[in-house]
XYZ file of C-alpha atoms in Angstrom:
730
model
C 34.577 -44.474 -23.460
C 35.831 -41.616 -25.745
C 33.934 -38.627 -26.921
C 33.360 -40.156 -30.471
C 31.756 -43.131 -29.276
C 29.672 -41.093 -26.863
C 28.586 -38.773 -29.452
C 27.802 -41.677 -31.858
C 25.818 -43.565 -29.370
C 23.955 -40.265 -28.387
C 23.146 -39.308 -31.927
C 21.868 -43.095 -32.793
C 20.031 -42.835 -29.510
C 18.231 -39.695 -30.403
C 17.544 -41.126 -34.135
C 16.047 -44.202 -32.533
C 13.995 -42.294 -30.087
C 12.718 -40.008 -32.741
C 11.879 -42.947 -34.817
C 10.127 -44.739 -32.065
C 8.183 -41.497 -31.060
C 7.198 -40.986 -34.562
C 6.110 -44.663 -35.020
C 4.088 -44.282 -31.667
C 2.401 -40.953 -32.595
C 1.650 -42.266 -36.209
C 0.247 -45.512 -34.846
C -1.667 -43.507 -32.148
C -3.224 -41.438 -34.952
C -3.789 -44.442 -37.077
C -5.399 -46.223 -34.345
C -7.617 -43.317 -33.708
C -8.393 -42.911 -37.448
C -11.564 -45.099 -37.174
C -13.035 -43.098 -34.450
C -11.958 -39.892 -36.089
C -13.632 -41.017 -39.379
C -16.858 -42.322 -37.565
C -17.162 -39.045 -35.613
C -16.631 -36.874 -38.710
C -18.995 -39.030 -40.595
C -21.644 -38.598 -37.950
C -20.934 -34.934 -37.641
C -21.128 -34.428 -41.544
C -24.433 -36.346 -41.823
C -25.961 -34.503 -38.698
C -24.800 -31.186 -40.204
C -26.190 -32.112 -43.560
C -29.393 -32.934 -41.996
C -29.436 -29.665 -40.067
C -28.779 -27.718 -43.290
C -31.454 -29.596 -45.200
C -34.090 -29.097 -42.461
C -33.250 -25.266 -42.336
C -33.247 -24.908 -45.915
C -36.917 -26.375 -46.150
C -37.855 -24.248 -43.175
C -36.460 -21.293 -45.001
C -38.477 -22.045 -47.999
C -41.492 -22.769 -45.919
C -41.311 -19.313 -44.059
C -40.432 -17.358 -47.012
C -43.439 -18.496 -49.050
C -45.667 -18.133 -45.900
C -44.678 -14.574 -45.463
C -45.328 -13.925 -49.244
C -48.797 -15.767 -49.159
C -49.698 -13.880 -45.783
C -49.192 -10.519 -47.569
C -51.529 -11.349 -50.414
C -54.349 -8.898 -50.647
C -56.952 -11.514 -51.456
C -55.897 -13.867 -48.431
C -56.115 -10.813 -46.238
C -59.477 -9.636 -47.666
C -60.738 -13.387 -47.221
C -59.979 -13.406 -43.563
C -61.325 -9.922 -43.045
C -64.668 -10.547 -44.796
C -64.621 -14.342 -43.847
C -64.797 -15.184 -47.614
C -63.418 -18.642 -47.995
C -64.266 -18.786 -51.642
C -61.856 -15.988 -52.203
C -59.343 -17.664 -50.199
C -59.945 -21.026 -52.192
C -59.691 -19.335 -55.543
C -56.485 -17.586 -54.608
C -54.714 -20.687 -53.330
C -55.716 -22.752 -56.355
C -53.865 -20.125 -58.414
C -50.893 -20.492 -56.211
C -50.882 -24.421 -56.455
C -50.998 -24.182 -60.116
C -48.087 -21.762 -60.146
C -45.928 -23.849 -58.050
C -46.877 -27.407 -59.008
C -44.320 -27.648 -61.672
C -41.396 -26.571 -59.371
C -39.855 -29.400 -57.200
C -38.919 -27.168 -54.200
C -42.506 -26.110 -53.871
C -44.144 -29.519 -54.436
C -45.820 -31.073 -51.475
C -46.214 -27.827 -49.731
C -49.437 -27.757 -47.724
C -51.090 -24.419 -46.928
C -53.193 -23.817 -43.953
C -55.167 -20.764 -42.989
C -56.289 -19.935 -39.421
C -58.560 -17.317 -38.230
C -57.823 -14.821 -35.478
C -59.533 -16.999 -32.722
C -57.152 -20.012 -33.834
C -59.721 -21.879 -35.718
C -59.157 -23.580 -39.172
C -60.367 -21.334 -41.856
C -59.058 -23.293 -44.979
C -56.977 -26.327 -45.554
C -55.806 -26.006 -49.144
C -55.605 -29.837 -49.556
C -59.072 -30.433 -47.868
C -61.179 -27.271 -48.275
C -64.267 -28.999 -46.915
C -62.777 -29.549 -43.475
C -62.722 -26.196 -41.485
C -63.916 -24.434 -38.510
C -62.381 -27.036 -35.969
C -60.850 -25.310 -32.921
C -56.872 -25.573 -33.023
C -55.982 -23.661 -29.697
C -56.027 -26.950 -27.536
C -53.160 -28.590 -29.248
C -51.573 -26.181 -31.770
C -49.475 -24.212 -29.411
C -47.429 -22.785 -32.198
C -50.418 -20.889 -33.618
C -51.297 -19.402 -30.201
C -47.670 -18.389 -29.873
C -47.586 -16.497 -33.328
C -50.865 -14.636 -32.129
C -49.203 -13.767 -28.979
C -45.917 -12.315 -30.409
C -47.114 -11.213 -33.917
C -43.963 -12.947 -35.121
C -43.185 -15.629 -37.707
C -41.719 -18.971 -36.408
C -40.454 -22.393 -37.779
C -40.384 -25.528 -36.070
C -41.284 -29.375 -36.364
C -44.668 -30.674 -35.091
C -46.580 -33.870 -34.931
C -49.439 -33.898 -37.168
C -52.484 -36.366 -37.791
C -50.240 -38.335 -40.179
C -46.899 -37.890 -38.654
C -44.122 -35.370 -38.249
C -44.213 -32.174 -40.213
C -41.799 -29.352 -40.914
C -43.972 -26.073 -40.152
C -43.552 -22.637 -40.972
C -46.236 -20.011 -39.450
C -46.491 -16.431 -39.880
C -49.194 -13.834 -39.019
C -51.670 -12.135 -41.174
C -51.637 -8.585 -40.130
C -52.856 -5.260 -41.890
C -52.136 -1.912 -40.419
C -51.298 -3.595 -37.196
C -54.645 -5.603 -36.903
C -54.164 -9.252 -36.633
C -56.598 -11.205 -38.788
C -55.226 -14.704 -38.417
C -52.234 -16.783 -39.384
C -50.926 -18.973 -42.330
C -48.717 -21.956 -42.218
C -47.050 -23.973 -44.508
C -46.784 -27.686 -43.686
C -43.955 -30.099 -45.412
C -43.130 -33.600 -44.951
C -39.539 -34.980 -44.945
C -39.976 -36.482 -48.477
C -37.884 -33.825 -50.431
C -35.007 -34.053 -47.878
C -35.148 -38.005 -48.121
C -34.887 -37.789 -51.934
C -31.952 -35.259 -51.728
C -30.172 -37.707 -49.442
C -30.972 -40.586 -51.707
C -29.502 -38.946 -54.608
C -25.966 -38.884 -52.462
C -26.591 -42.634 -51.906
C -27.605 -42.098 -48.232
C -30.687 -43.119 -46.545
C -33.147 -41.480 -44.016
C -35.871 -42.814 -41.876
C -38.019 -40.307 -39.884
C -38.983 -41.947 -36.727
C -41.825 -40.749 -34.351
C -41.489 -41.956 -30.639
C -44.508 -44.300 -30.065
C -45.258 -42.225 -26.810
C -46.876 -39.671 -29.329
C -48.420 -42.459 -31.540
C -51.834 -41.296 -30.512
C -51.559 -37.791 -31.836
C -50.675 -39.190 -35.399
C -54.098 -40.873 -35.340
C -54.413 -40.910 -39.162
C -51.225 -42.564 -39.951
C -51.898 -45.879 -41.959
C -50.082 -49.180 -42.261
C -47.770 -48.186 -39.086
C -44.216 -49.663 -39.564
C -42.536 -50.130 -36.065
C -38.737 -50.046 -35.435
C -37.787 -50.601 -31.768
C -39.709 -47.859 -29.832
C -40.620 -45.720 -32.755
C -43.123 -45.559 -35.600
C -42.123 -44.862 -39.193
C -43.231 -41.250 -40.206
C -42.802 -41.353 -43.994
C -44.664 -43.000 -46.797
C -41.695 -43.787 -49.077
C -38.559 -45.610 -47.932
C -35.993 -48.200 -48.999
C -37.154 -51.618 -47.936
C -33.578 -52.909 -47.673
C -32.564 -50.118 -45.585
C -35.560 -50.397 -43.196
C -35.111 -54.161 -42.836
C -31.227 -53.597 -41.789
C -32.242 -50.811 -39.541
C -34.615 -53.014 -37.733
C -31.663 -55.297 -36.845
C -29.502 -52.690 -35.077
C -29.195 -52.044 -31.433
C -31.008 -48.811 -30.704
C -29.694 -48.554 -27.034
C -26.131 -48.718 -28.323
C -26.822 -46.062 -31.147
C -28.455 -43.599 -28.767
C -25.500 -44.001 -26.291
C -22.506 -44.038 -28.696
C -24.064 -41.620 -31.294
C -23.488 -43.963 -34.184
C -23.420 -47.754 -34.886
C -22.137 -50.006 -37.912
C -23.332 -53.243 -39.408
C -22.198 -55.050 -42.524
C -23.741 -52.584 -45.071
C -24.393 -49.127 -43.310
C -23.018 -46.573 -40.983
C -25.939 -45.320 -38.852
C -26.131 -42.192 -36.867
C -29.214 -40.001 -35.641
C -30.576 -36.701 -34.906
C -33.072 -36.141 -32.380
C -36.259 -34.100 -33.529
C -37.618 -31.731 -30.890
C -40.930 -29.969 -31.278
C -41.756 -26.166 -30.478
C -41.676 -26.904 -26.689
C -38.221 -28.589 -26.907
C -39.808 -32.243 -26.287
C -38.101 -35.088 -28.060
C -40.767 -36.385 -30.415
C -38.649 -38.661 -32.626
C -35.365 -39.216 -34.334
C -34.040 -39.058 -37.874
C -32.042 -42.081 -38.432
C -29.217 -41.359 -41.117
C -26.985 -43.845 -42.879
C -23.959 -43.725 -45.049
C -22.743 -46.718 -47.205
C -20.113 -48.663 -45.085
C -17.879 -49.069 -48.108
C -17.630 -45.063 -48.352
C -16.435 -44.883 -44.681
C -14.051 -47.881 -44.860
C -12.466 -46.232 -47.999
C -11.872 -43.102 -46.062
C -10.154 -45.107 -43.310
C -8.015 -47.020 -45.795
C -7.029 -43.951 -47.677
C -6.021 -42.113 -44.338
C -4.104 -45.241 -43.061
C -1.972 -45.411 -46.320
C -1.044 -41.884 -46.021
C 0.092 -42.427 -42.535
C 2.145 -45.627 -43.522
C 3.756 -43.511 -46.327
C 4.513 -40.785 -43.782
C 6.152 -43.004 -41.415
C 8.471 -44.736 -44.163
C 9.482 -41.190 -45.274
C 10.347 -40.401 -41.504
C 12.496 -43.479 -41.248
C 14.358 -42.975 -44.472
C 14.946 -39.166 -43.415
C 16.192 -40.287 -39.930
C 18.575 -42.837 -41.403
C 20.014 -40.495 -43.957
C 20.329 -37.798 -41.466
C 22.037 -39.960 -38.882
C 24.623 -41.372 -41.363
C 25.402 -37.899 -42.658
C 25.975 -36.463 -39.153
C 28.054 -39.519 -37.981
C 30.342 -39.097 -41.102
C 30.804 -35.329 -40.682
C 31.235 -35.533 -37.009
C 34.277 -37.966 -37.493
C 35.861 -35.994 -40.130
C 35.324 -32.501 -38.919
C 35.277 -32.806 -35.092
C 36.619 -36.170 -33.787
C 39.759 -36.574 -35.745
C 41.234 -32.929 -35.090
C 40.116 -33.350 -31.561
C 42.080 -36.617 -31.348
C 45.137 -34.715 -32.543
C 44.382 -31.768 -30.037
C 44.138 -34.254 -27.240
C 47.569 -35.878 -28.067
C 49.244 -32.611 -28.184
C 47.800 -31.302 -24.977
C 48.769 -34.522 -23.219
C 52.386 -34.167 -24.377
C 52.362 -30.526 -23.250
C 51.094 -31.742 -19.660
C 53.966 -34.223 -19.554
C 56.283 -31.179 -20.129
C 54.613 -29.372 -17.496
C 54.825 -32.070 -15.015
C 58.538 -32.537 -15.801
C 58.124 -35.856 -17.382
C 59.751 -34.733 -20.330
C 62.345 -31.851 -21.155
C 60.542 -30.523 -24.327
C 57.252 -30.220 -25.967
C 56.187 -30.236 -29.733
C 53.549 -27.884 -31.071
C 50.134 -29.300 -31.908
C 49.948 -29.961 -35.876
C 46.247 -28.953 -36.856
C 45.869 -26.505 -39.797
C 42.175 -25.741 -40.040
C 40.176 -22.350 -39.795
C 37.421 -23.673 -37.720
C 37.033 -23.482 -33.850
C 39.332 -26.439 -33.219
C 42.098 -24.702 -35.567
C 41.645 -21.371 -33.690
C 42.005 -23.132 -30.451
C 45.223 -25.120 -31.724
C 46.875 -21.852 -32.536
C 46.111 -20.386 -29.105
C 47.524 -23.517 -27.280
C 50.474 -23.506 -29.464
C 51.188 -19.860 -28.449
C 50.792 -20.690 -24.852
C 53.176 -23.688 -25.060
C 55.913 -21.467 -26.464
C 55.233 -18.829 -23.867
C 55.115 -21.320 -21.074
C 58.522 -22.723 -21.882
C 60.070 -19.316 -21.843
C 58.445 -18.551 -18.774
C 59.615 -21.808 -17.064
C 63.151 -21.115 -17.865
C 62.831 -17.569 -16.322
C 61.102 -18.873 -13.366
C 64.025 -21.568 -12.760
C 66.648 -18.925 -12.798
C 64.609 -16.834 -10.322
C 64.231 -19.846 -7.928
C 67.874 -20.485 -7.994
C 68.499 -16.830 -6.895
C 65.831 -17.193 -4.067
C 67.673 -20.074 -2.798
C 70.819 -18.145 -2.650
C 69.337 -15.241 -0.756
C 67.354 -17.530 1.645
C 70.624 -19.440 2.388
C 72.518 -16.265 3.358
C 69.313 -14.804 5.460
C 69.442 -18.161 7.319
C 73.108 -17.166 8.308
C 71.551 -13.932 9.765
C 72.705 -11.652 6.997
C 69.686 -9.549 6.232
C 71.335 -7.221 3.754
C 71.024 -9.721 0.759
C 68.400 -9.098 -2.024
C 66.926 -11.243 -5.012
C 68.243 -9.875 -8.275
C 66.719 -12.330 -11.017
C 63.596 -11.427 -12.633
C 60.642 -13.147 -14.634
C 57.492 -12.532 -16.699
C 55.511 -14.473 -14.166
C 53.391 -11.815 -12.496
C 52.965 -14.052 -9.402
C 56.859 -14.926 -9.200
C 57.505 -11.278 -9.690
C 55.127 -10.112 -7.106
C 56.680 -12.892 -4.757
C 60.346 -11.484 -5.451
C 59.205 -7.967 -4.624
C 57.356 -8.997 -1.430
C 60.416 -10.967 -0.421
C 62.911 -8.136 -1.064
C 60.486 -5.647 0.585
C 60.303 -7.991 3.593
C 64.100 -8.058 3.691
C 64.203 -4.278 3.494
C 61.588 -3.887 6.267
C 63.374 -6.573 8.443
C 66.672 -5.158 8.106
C 65.244 -1.789 8.780
C 63.194 -2.763 11.818
C 65.521 -5.384 13.073
C 69.197 -5.091 11.887
C 71.485 -6.034 9.199
C 73.418 -8.727 11.101
C 71.339 -10.770 13.527
C 74.783 -12.075 15.001
C 75.585 -8.692 16.764
C 72.085 -8.804 18.589
C 72.973 -12.461 19.712
C 76.164 -11.256 21.319
C 74.345 -8.602 23.269
C 71.568 -11.013 24.499
C 74.356 -13.289 25.715
C 75.721 -10.457 27.913
C 72.334 -9.651 29.304
C 71.916 -13.240 30.291
C 74.877 -12.834 32.393
C 73.297 -9.687 34.206
C 75.693 -7.411 32.576
C 73.759 -4.517 30.784
C 76.789 -2.714 29.776
C 77.023 -4.340 26.173
C 75.624 -2.586 22.950
C 74.949 -3.228 19.176
C 77.568 -1.188 17.399
C 77.269 0.300 13.868
C 73.697 -0.788 13.023
C 70.783 1.588 12.150
C 68.095 -1.196 12.568
C 65.081 -0.316 14.669
C 65.467 -3.459 16.983
C 69.172 -2.745 17.147
C 68.459 0.748 18.373
C 65.743 -0.540 20.565
C 68.068 -2.924 22.365
C 70.660 -0.272 22.860
C 67.744 1.958 24.399
C 66.625 -0.920 26.327
C 70.024 -1.382 27.979
C 70.184 2.242 28.774
C 66.651 2.118 30.278
C 67.528 -1.016 32.331
C 70.663 0.842 33.630
C 68.535 3.814 34.735
C 65.844 1.609 36.438
C 68.494 -0.299 38.188
C 70.015 2.965 39.420
C 66.499 4.285 40.315
C 65.966 0.974 42.151
C 69.170 1.358 44.299
C 68.399 4.854 45.107
C 64.598 4.019 45.891
C 65.869 1.128 48.019
C 68.100 3.343 50.188
C 65.210 5.987 50.500
C 62.705 3.208 51.385
C 65.029 1.811 54.067
C 65.361 5.113 55.664
C 61.693 6.126 55.485
C 60.513 2.611 56.844
C 61.887 3.464 60.270
C 59.890 6.686 60.574
C 56.851 4.878 59.283
C 57.049 2.244 62.121
C 57.147 4.968 64.761
C 54.064 6.984 63.416
C 52.069 3.894 63.039
C 52.567 2.984 66.678
C 51.045 6.403 67.562
C 48.183 5.948 65.055
C 47.081 2.635 66.553
C 46.810 4.144 70.112
C 44.629 6.996 68.923
C 42.326 4.886 66.986
C 41.723 2.656 69.935
C 40.572 5.649 72.198
C 38.334 7.114 69.342
C 36.628 3.626 68.845
C 35.669 3.681 72.704
C 33.980 6.904 72.618
C 32.000 6.341 69.416
C 30.649 3.029 70.877
C 29.114 5.117 73.808
C 27.532 7.825 71.423
C 26.010 5.069 69.316
C 24.298 3.503 72.324
C 22.657 6.750 73.395
C 21.345 7.395 69.602
C 19.866 3.871 69.421
C 17.744 4.637 72.573
C 16.521 8.056 71.064
C 15.795 6.177 67.688
C 13.525 3.680 69.579
C 11.421 6.426 71.150
C 10.869 8.193 67.939
C 9.821 4.875 65.998
C 7.320 4.220 68.708
C 5.651 7.653 68.393
C 5.585 7.172 64.620
C 3.798 3.829 64.808
C 1.214 5.283 67.153
C 0.692 8.112 64.651
C 0.217 5.677 61.748
C -2.374 3.743 63.869
C -4.381 6.850 64.524
C -4.393 7.659 60.890
C -5.684 4.067 59.869
C -8.536 4.705 62.610
C -9.427 8.022 61.030
C -9.559 6.322 57.615
C -11.846 3.597 58.963
C -14.217 6.380 60.370
C -14.220 7.793 56.790
C -15.137 4.709 55.257
C -18.118 4.299 57.754
C -19.184 7.894 57.063
C -19.060 6.986 53.370
C -21.158 3.838 53.881
C -23.684 5.892 55.982
C -23.999 8.411 53.194
C -24.590 5.727 50.799
C -27.336 4.012 52.863
C -29.001 7.478 53.361
C -28.934 8.031 49.579
C -30.348 4.530 49.193
C -33.177 5.463 51.495
C -33.877 8.787 49.615
C -34.248 6.714 46.440
C -36.411 4.195 48.025
C -38.759 7.047 49.323
C -38.764 8.746 45.962
C -39.816 5.213 44.501
C -42.499 5.063 47.118
C -43.824 8.335 46.302
C -44.044 7.340 42.618
C -45.892 4.068 43.502
C -48.358 6.119 45.825
C -49.110 8.493 42.965
C -49.898 5.390 40.787
C -52.184 4.196 43.481
C -53.950 7.479 43.720
C -54.418 7.444 39.831
C -55.877 3.857 40.197
C -58.221 4.960 43.097
C -59.435 7.736 40.821
C -60.270 5.306 38.086
C -62.083 3.112 40.592
C -64.098 6.017 41.830
C -65.057 6.904 38.252
C -66.095 3.313 37.545
C -68.134 3.457 40.750
C -69.927 6.698 39.609
C -70.539 5.333 36.124
C -71.770 2.132 37.682
C -74.243 4.033 39.816
C -75.580 5.852 36.900
C -76.091 2.613 34.942
C -77.878 1.082 38.088
C -80.158 4.191 38.235
C -81.005 3.845 34.568
C -81.582 0.222 35.049
C -83.900 1.115 37.742
C -85.832 3.458 35.386
C -86.125 0.759 32.659
C -87.270 -1.734 34.965
C -89.929 0.589 36.389
C -91.092 1.305 32.785
C -91.179 -2.329 32.211
C -93.751 -2.844 35.120
C -94.196 -6.418 36.521
C -91.626 -7.964 34.239
C -88.857 -5.672 35.301
C -89.174 -6.209 39.022
C -86.172 -8.725 39.056
C -84.167 -6.581 37.046
C -84.963 -3.699 39.573
C -83.588 -5.571 42.361
C -80.526 -6.258 40.603
C -80.039 -2.634 39.769
C -80.461 -1.777 43.410
C -77.939 -4.241 44.429
C -75.338 -2.918 41.695
C -76.030 0.699 42.904
C -75.247 -0.298 46.574
C -72.225 -2.047 45.302
C -71.143 1.089 43.544
C -71.679 3.317 46.581
C -69.542 0.950 48.748
C -66.904 0.925 46.004
C -66.789 4.684 46.073
C -66.525 4.850 49.949
C -63.789 2.218 49.850
C -61.762 4.308 47.316
C -62.320 7.358 49.419
C -60.780 5.655 52.489
C -57.864 4.175 50.643
C -57.152 7.539 49.126
C -57.020 9.139 52.579
C -54.634 6.383 53.697
C -52.471 6.959 50.630
C -52.126 10.676 51.324
C -50.949 9.937 54.810
C -48.603 7.511 53.400
C -47.290 10.171 51.007
C -46.734 12.620 53.930
C -44.817 10.049 56.023
C -42.655 9.196 52.942
C -42.004 12.916 52.268
C -40.952 13.234 56.157
C -38.639 10.136 55.634
C -37.268 11.717 52.459
C -36.338 15.018 54.351
C -34.641 13.067 57.179
C -32.564 11.224 54.786
C -31.458 14.208 53.047
C -30.524 15.887 56.349
C -28.621 12.666 57.190
C -26.659 13.011 53.797
C -25.729 16.554 54.566
C -24.539 15.601 58.118
C -22.452 12.648 56.661
C -20.731 15.013 54.195
C -19.824 17.402 56.836
C -18.440 14.567 58.949
C -16.425 13.280 55.889
C -14.951 16.652 55.446
C -13.825 17.007 59.089
C -12.652 13.712 59.309
C -10.437 14.337 55.901
C -9.001 17.435 57.667
C -8.053 15.424 60.818
C -6.448 12.592 58.716
C -4.450 15.348 56.808
C -3.263 16.762 60.280
C -2.364 13.216 61.426
C -0.553 12.633 58.121
C 1.430 15.798 58.424
C 2.440 14.852 61.987
C 3.432 11.351 60.753
C 5.510 12.717 57.978
C 7.433 15.007 60.331
C 7.950 12.240 62.780
C 9.123 10.058 60.003
C 11.572 12.674 58.951
C 12.868 13.089 62.474
C 13.243 9.230 62.677
C 15.014 9.188 59.457
C 17.473 11.993 60.630
C 18.225 10.216 63.912
C 18.938 6.877 61.953
C 21.208 8.774 59.643
C 23.097 10.060 62.511
C 23.075 6.796 64.214
C 24.262 5.171 61.021
C 27.087 7.825 60.786
C 28.180 7.176 64.265
C 28.132 3.496 63.676
C 30.120 4.022 60.416
C 32.440 6.155 62.294
C 32.817 3.487 64.956
C 33.358 0.820 62.262
C 35.903 2.803 60.370
C 37.806 3.652 63.658
C 37.935 -0.060 64.401
C 39.124 -0.717 60.830
C 41.775 2.236 61.270
C 43.142 0.524 64.573
C 43.278 -2.819 62.608
C 44.835 -1.132 59.478
C 47.395 0.702 61.753
C 48.248 -2.648 63.166
C 48.563 -4.116 59.730
C 50.506 -1.021 58.637
C 52.966 -1.628 61.441
C 53.561 -5.104 60.068
C 53.852 -3.735 56.552
C 56.262 -1.127 57.617
C 58.555 -3.653 59.021
C 58.244 -5.807 55.776
C 58.908 -2.776 53.815
C 62.158 -2.149 55.789
C 63.182 -5.801 54.951
C 62.292 -5.336 51.341
C 64.415 -2.025 51.009
C 67.301 -3.980 52.164
C 66.560 -6.656 49.724
C 66.315 -4.182 46.811
C 69.732 -2.566 47.656
C 71.493 -5.774 48.054
C 69.746 -6.989 44.677
C 71.084 -4.093 42.689
C 74.535 -4.152 44.019
C 74.782 -7.747 42.605
C 74.242 -6.477 38.976
C 76.738 -4.590 36.541
C 75.285 -1.337 35.103
C 76.547 2.223 34.324
C 76.376 4.558 37.193
C 76.364 1.749 39.797
C 78.898 3.281 42.175
C 77.708 6.732 42.099
C 74.209 6.073 43.159
C 73.287 7.791 46.629
C 70.153 8.427 48.881
C 67.713 10.934 47.160
C 67.018 14.195 49.156
C 64.259 16.733 48.738
């Protein structure tokens, strides 16, 4: 597959992929439009509800703060003057009755002890304690700060704004403004949206004054005005789905809800909010239409872009590339010797392909010129190689080319011939003639008229070989003469070596006997040293036992002291008991007949105390004797430790003397052993000398034979100075 088809397929594939991706993405967004619209509608309705509630609470708290700062309201609370407060609130009602934002505001004033002071809408009901269930009023009293919240009242759910009534830092009570959801319901109704304020039926008992209770699922309707059609439709929806998903739809309405939390964060109900389903469907349809139009525009753009790219690609790139390809293929056929010439590529453009074509054409022309020069150079190389093959190393390549590689090869080849002719010779045939003469053991031939290093080396080698042969012949003659003298001397050496070996054997036997005696003495000294070490160990153990005995005597002394202290305590107890018995006897005598029995007991206690004191005295005497004996034993133990220490010092000195004798004996033994080893070594060497003398005798005979062979061998060769060679003399 050519490049044009591949590029076309690639561009079309990319376009199709882009189209498919666009289709998938837009359809994904299209499929998510419903959920997005539902979620946005839900969020908008809940946000709108939050804003409306916040607005009403802001109205409530702003007016509550203004009313709480009214001098007459403050004065009424300070003086408990309800009539003043009623008069002031009537004036406020008349002032705001014409304004829609302030209609249906209910003002309630509380005392400092959290009791109802005045209900503007029901002045006759007052004085009831609110602290048990109106925790918001208690919080305002505690913090002295305003707050807004939602609470359950007697007739349903209210928006509450409470502020403290304070003058000069003194808390006189609080004022609250209560609002129902009617104004918010009317505001939503103007926008064709509906609201149902629903109280959780768990708190139904709190709203005990609600009349004509309308129930929806687990809720009770907490508003007096409502759209009956919307209420009927709301009763049919599945509240469990609504609470789980956050929204639900039927044929007419889109429903969502907002949880209502009271001051303490408890869920007390919900506000069910609806939007006309047609409005929601119209938003979905409008958004889907926009996506369809976007998809159509993307398809048209991709088709136009693909067609434009393919047309431009063929005209600007593919056609010039095809011409460029044909020109290159023809040039490569020329390079591969398939054709004898190559035409230039015919492309006349100023783009990248045109610039590339000009560069290729220049290279085609340069290549032709280089190939012709290369061919001439190669022919010259063939000529030189042929002559070098015949042994003529004085030839050189003369042709040249612009090809740097071939020029470098030419220079390397010529340099190689220069170095070879310098290091070897200019004509190898002359060397072959000399080597043929050497093969016939005739070393008189030379390479004539050649300055090559190997030629000179061969001539020098021939001279050296001749010198070696002359030297060998001379040495052979000398060796032959000397071998006779060597045989005679070796015989004398052999006889002397045998006599020395016999004398050394007798000396070695005597030294071995002396070595045995010294070794026995050394062993006895070592045994004496070991026995002395054992005595030292026993003395150390005796000293250790004596130390343990001294320690035990010290411990006994401590225990005896403890017994003495205990006996002293017993003696004191006996003395106190005796005193008590005397006191008891006096008391019994004072008591008369009634104390006789107690007197007998007191006498027995006194006797017991006396015996305890006597026994303690005897034990104390025994303990004193034991203490004296323990001290005597301690002194004896200390004397034993001193004796053991002296004994150890004497034994240590004795061991040191024994070690000195042992060391001297070992040194004597080592000296005798060294002498013995030296004698044995001399004996061994003497025996080896005798053997060597015998072997030397044999070698001398072989040397005599070898000298005769060397002389005969050199006489068989032709070399310079052969006939003038004689025996060397010193």
